[in-house]
CSV table of C-alpha atoms in Angstrom, one decimal:
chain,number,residue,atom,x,y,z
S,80,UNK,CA,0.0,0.0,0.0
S,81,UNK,CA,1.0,3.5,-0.9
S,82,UNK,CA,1.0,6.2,1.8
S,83,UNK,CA,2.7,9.2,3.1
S,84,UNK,CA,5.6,8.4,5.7
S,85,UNK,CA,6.3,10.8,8.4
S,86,UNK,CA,8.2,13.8,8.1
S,87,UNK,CA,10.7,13.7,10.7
S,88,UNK,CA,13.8,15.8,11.2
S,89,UNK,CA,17.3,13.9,11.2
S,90,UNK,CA,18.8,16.2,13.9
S,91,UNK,CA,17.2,14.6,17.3
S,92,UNK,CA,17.3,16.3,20.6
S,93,UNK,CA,17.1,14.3,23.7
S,94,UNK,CA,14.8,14.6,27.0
S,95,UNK,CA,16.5,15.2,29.8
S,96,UNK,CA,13.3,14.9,32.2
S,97,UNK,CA,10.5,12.4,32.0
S,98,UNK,CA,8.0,14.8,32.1
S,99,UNK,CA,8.0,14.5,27.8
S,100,UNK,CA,4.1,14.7,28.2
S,101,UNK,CA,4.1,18.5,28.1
S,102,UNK,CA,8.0,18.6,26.1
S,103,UNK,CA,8.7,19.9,22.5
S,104,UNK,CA,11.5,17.3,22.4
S,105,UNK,CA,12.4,15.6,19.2
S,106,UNK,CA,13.5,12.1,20.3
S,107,UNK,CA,11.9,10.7,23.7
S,108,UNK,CA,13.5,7.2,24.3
S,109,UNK,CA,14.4,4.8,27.2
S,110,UNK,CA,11.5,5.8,29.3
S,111,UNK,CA,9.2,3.8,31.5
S,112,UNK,CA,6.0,5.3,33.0
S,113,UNK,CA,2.5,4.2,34.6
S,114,UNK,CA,-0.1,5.4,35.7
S,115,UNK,CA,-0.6,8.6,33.9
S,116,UNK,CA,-3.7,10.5,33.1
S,117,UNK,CA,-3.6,13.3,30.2
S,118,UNK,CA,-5.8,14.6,27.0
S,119,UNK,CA,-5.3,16.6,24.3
S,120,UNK,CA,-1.6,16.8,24.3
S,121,UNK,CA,-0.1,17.4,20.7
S,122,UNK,CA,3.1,15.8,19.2
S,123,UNK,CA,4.5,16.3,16.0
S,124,UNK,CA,7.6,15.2,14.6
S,125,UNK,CA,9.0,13.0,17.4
S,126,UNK,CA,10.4,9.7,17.8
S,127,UNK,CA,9.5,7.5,20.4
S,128,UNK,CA,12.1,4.8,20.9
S,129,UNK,CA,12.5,2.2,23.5
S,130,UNK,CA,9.3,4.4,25.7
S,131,UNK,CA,7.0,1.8,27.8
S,132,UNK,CA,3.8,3.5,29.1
S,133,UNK,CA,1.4,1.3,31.2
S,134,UNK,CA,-2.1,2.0,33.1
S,135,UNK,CA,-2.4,5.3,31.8
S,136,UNK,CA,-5.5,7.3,30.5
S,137,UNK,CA,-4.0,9.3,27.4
S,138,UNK,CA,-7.5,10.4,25.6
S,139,UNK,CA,-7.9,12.4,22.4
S,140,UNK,CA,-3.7,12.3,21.8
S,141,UNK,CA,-2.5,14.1,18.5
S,142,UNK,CA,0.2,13.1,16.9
S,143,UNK,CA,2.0,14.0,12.8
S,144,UNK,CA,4.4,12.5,11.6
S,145,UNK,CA,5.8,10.6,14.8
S,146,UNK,CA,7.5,6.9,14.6
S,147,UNK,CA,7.3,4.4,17.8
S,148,UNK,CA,10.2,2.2,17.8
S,149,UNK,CA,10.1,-0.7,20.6
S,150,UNK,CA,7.7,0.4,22.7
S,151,UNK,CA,5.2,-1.3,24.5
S,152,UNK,CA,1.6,0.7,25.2
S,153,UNK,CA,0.1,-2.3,26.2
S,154,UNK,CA,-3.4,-1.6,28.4
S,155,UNK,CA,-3.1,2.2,27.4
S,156,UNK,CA,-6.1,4.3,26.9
S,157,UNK,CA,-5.3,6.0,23.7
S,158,UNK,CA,-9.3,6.4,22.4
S,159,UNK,CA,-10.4,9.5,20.5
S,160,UNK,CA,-6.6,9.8,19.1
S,161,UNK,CA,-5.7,11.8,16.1
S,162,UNK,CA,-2.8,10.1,14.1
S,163,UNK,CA,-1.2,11.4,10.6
S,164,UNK,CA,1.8,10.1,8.9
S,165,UNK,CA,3.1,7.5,11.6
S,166,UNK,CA,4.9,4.4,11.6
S,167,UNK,CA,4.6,1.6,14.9
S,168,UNK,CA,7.7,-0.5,14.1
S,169,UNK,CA,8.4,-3.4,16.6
S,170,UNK,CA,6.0,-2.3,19.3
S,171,UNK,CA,3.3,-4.3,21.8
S,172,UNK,CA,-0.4,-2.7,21.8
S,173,UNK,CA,-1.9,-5.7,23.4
S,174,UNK,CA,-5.2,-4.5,24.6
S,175,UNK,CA,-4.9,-1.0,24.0
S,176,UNK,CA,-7.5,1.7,23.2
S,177,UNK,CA,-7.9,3.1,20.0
S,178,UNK,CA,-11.3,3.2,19.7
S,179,UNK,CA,-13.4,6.1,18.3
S,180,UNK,CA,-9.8,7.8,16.6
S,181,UNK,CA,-8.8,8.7,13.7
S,182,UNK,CA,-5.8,7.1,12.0
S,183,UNK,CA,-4.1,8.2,8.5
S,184,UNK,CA,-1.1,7.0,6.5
S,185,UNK,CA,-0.3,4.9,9.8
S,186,UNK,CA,1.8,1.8,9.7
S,187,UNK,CA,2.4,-0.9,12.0
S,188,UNK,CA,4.8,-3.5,11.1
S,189,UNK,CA,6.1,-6.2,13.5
S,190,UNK,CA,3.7,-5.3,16.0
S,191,UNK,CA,2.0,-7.6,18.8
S,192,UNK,CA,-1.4,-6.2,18.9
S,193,UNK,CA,-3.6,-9.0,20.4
S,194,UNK,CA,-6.8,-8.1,22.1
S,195,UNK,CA,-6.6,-4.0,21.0
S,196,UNK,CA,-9.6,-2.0,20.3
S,197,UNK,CA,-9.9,-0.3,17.3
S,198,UNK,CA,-13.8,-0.3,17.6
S,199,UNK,CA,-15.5,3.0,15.5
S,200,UNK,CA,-11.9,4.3,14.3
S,201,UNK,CA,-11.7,6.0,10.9
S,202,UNK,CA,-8.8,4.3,9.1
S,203,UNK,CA,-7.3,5.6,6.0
S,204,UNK,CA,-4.2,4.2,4.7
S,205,UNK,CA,-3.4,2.1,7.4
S,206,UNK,CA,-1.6,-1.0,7.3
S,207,UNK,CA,-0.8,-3.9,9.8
S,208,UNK,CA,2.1,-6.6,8.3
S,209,UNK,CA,4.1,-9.4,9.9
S,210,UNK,CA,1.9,-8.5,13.1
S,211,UNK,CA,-0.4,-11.0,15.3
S,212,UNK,CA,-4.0,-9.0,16.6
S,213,UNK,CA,-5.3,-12.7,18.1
S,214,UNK,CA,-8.5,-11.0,19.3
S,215,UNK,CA,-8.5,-7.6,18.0
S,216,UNK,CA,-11.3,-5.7,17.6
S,217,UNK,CA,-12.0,-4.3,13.9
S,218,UNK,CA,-16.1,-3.6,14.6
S,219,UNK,CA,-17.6,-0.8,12.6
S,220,UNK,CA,-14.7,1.0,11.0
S,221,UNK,CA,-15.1,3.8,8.5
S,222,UNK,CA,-12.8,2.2,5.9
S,223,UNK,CA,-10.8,4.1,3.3
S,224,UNK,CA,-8.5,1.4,2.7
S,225,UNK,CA,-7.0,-0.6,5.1
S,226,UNK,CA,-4.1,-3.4,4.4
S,227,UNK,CA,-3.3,-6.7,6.5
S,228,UNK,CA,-0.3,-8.5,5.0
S,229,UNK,CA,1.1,-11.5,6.3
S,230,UNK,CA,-0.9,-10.8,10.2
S,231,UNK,CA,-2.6,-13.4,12.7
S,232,UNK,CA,-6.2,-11.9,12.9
S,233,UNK,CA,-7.1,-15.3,14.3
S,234,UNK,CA,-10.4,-14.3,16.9
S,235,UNK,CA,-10.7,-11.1,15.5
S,236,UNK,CA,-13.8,-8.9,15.5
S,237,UNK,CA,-15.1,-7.2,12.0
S,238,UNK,CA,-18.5,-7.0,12.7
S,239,UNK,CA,-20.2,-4.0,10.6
S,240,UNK,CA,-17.2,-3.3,9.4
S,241,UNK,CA,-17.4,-3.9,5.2
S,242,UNK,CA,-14.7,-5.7,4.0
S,243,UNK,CA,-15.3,-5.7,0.1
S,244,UNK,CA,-11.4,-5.2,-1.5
S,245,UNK,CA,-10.1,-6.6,2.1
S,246,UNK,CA,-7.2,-8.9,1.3
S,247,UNK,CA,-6.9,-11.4,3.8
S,248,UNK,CA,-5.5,-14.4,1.8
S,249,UNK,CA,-1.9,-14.4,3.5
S,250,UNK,CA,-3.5,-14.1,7.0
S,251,UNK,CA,-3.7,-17.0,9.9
S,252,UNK,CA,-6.8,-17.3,11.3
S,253,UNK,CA,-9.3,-20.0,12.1
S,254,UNK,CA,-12.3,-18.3,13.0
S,255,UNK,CA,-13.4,-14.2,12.8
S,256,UNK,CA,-16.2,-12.4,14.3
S,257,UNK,CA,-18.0,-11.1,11.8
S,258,UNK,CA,-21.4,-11.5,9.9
S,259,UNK,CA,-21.9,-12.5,5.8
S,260,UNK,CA,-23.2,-9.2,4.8
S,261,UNK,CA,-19.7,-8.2,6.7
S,262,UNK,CA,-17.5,-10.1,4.1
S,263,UNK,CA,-19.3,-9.2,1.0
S,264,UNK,CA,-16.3,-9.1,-1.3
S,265,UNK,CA,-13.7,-9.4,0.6
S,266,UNK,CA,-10.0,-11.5,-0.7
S,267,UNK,CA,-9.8,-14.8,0.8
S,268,UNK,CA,-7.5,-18.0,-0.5
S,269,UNK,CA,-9.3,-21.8,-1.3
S,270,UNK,CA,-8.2,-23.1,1.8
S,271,UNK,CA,-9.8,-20.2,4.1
S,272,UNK,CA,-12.9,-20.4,2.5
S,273,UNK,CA,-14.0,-23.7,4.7
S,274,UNK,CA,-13.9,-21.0,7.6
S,275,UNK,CA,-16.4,-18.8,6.1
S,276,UNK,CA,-18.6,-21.9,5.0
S,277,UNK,CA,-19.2,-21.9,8.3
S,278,UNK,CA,-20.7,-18.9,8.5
S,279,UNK,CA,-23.3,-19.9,5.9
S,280,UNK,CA,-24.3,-22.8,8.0
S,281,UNK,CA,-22.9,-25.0,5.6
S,282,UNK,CA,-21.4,-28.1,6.5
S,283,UNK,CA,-18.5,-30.1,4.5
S,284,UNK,CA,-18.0,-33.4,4.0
């Protein structure tokens, strides 16, 4: 898939406090925090590297052009989120928040995303490869293109989410939650389609 990387400046500055939630700085890395509660804070051209945030509240987050490398926002509350141009490369989402945001030109490769909530989000652009989201929740998305290449969805909710031009035919998975109307044209390969018999009440013998 085609889409617009972010825009980030080769000359990084490093934090010399942990309070980055209020910072201008440029490269935030080898940071752990918990427990933190904060809305409406802005980033924009940053890199996050190696920056573990856990039992937090972070609601309505913007951030442009900004790349997460290693990090781990498992459990995070990250709902309402605004997100332009970014790359998640080599980081763990497991059960967090994105519901209700809106993510553009967004990227996540590598990623261990199991149980996270993307429920209402508007995607465009956005991409998940070489990732596993066992259990991720994919219910009613605006779509304007979304890719999965090469992901374990296995367990994962699509509900009212239309999947026509999906591609899921180099995904692992042995069952979805989802509904027929749901898959209408969507890209499966021969040997998923016994799954989705399923769905039809179908039985093979």
């Amino acid at each position: 898939m085609k889409m617009d990387k972010p825009k980030i400046q080769e000359q990084l500055l490093e934090p010399e406090t942990m309070a980055f939630l209020e910072s201008n700085y440029k490269l935030i890395e080898n940071i752990t925090l918990d427990q933190q509660e904060a809305s409406k804070v802005s980033f924009e051209n940053v890199v996050f590297r190696h920056v573990t945030i856990s039992e937090s509240t972070l609601e309505q987050f913007e951030f442009t052009d900004v790349r997460f490398e290693h990090c781990d926002f498992s459990n995070v509350n990250l709902s309402g989120a605004f997100m332009h141009r970014i790359e998640w490369l080599n980081c763990k989402f497991v059960g967090t928040d994105f519901s209700n945001s809106r993510l553009q030109n967004v990227s996540f490769l590598h990623g261990l995303g199991d149980y996270s909530n993307f429920r209402f989000a508007h995607l465009k652009q956005v991409s998940f490869s070489e990732s596993t989201l066992i259990g991720a929740d994919f219910a009613y998305l605006a779509l304007q293109k979304m890719e999965f290449s090469q992901c374990n969805i296995d367990q994962a909710s699509l509900t009212g989410t239309k999947m026509k031009d999906l591609d899921l035919s180099d995904c692992e998975f042995d069952s979805l939650v989802l509904t027929m109307e749901d898959l209408n044209g969507c890209v499966i390969s021969p040997h998923q389609a016994a799954t989705f018999v399923g769905l039809m009440g179908l039985i093979i013998k």
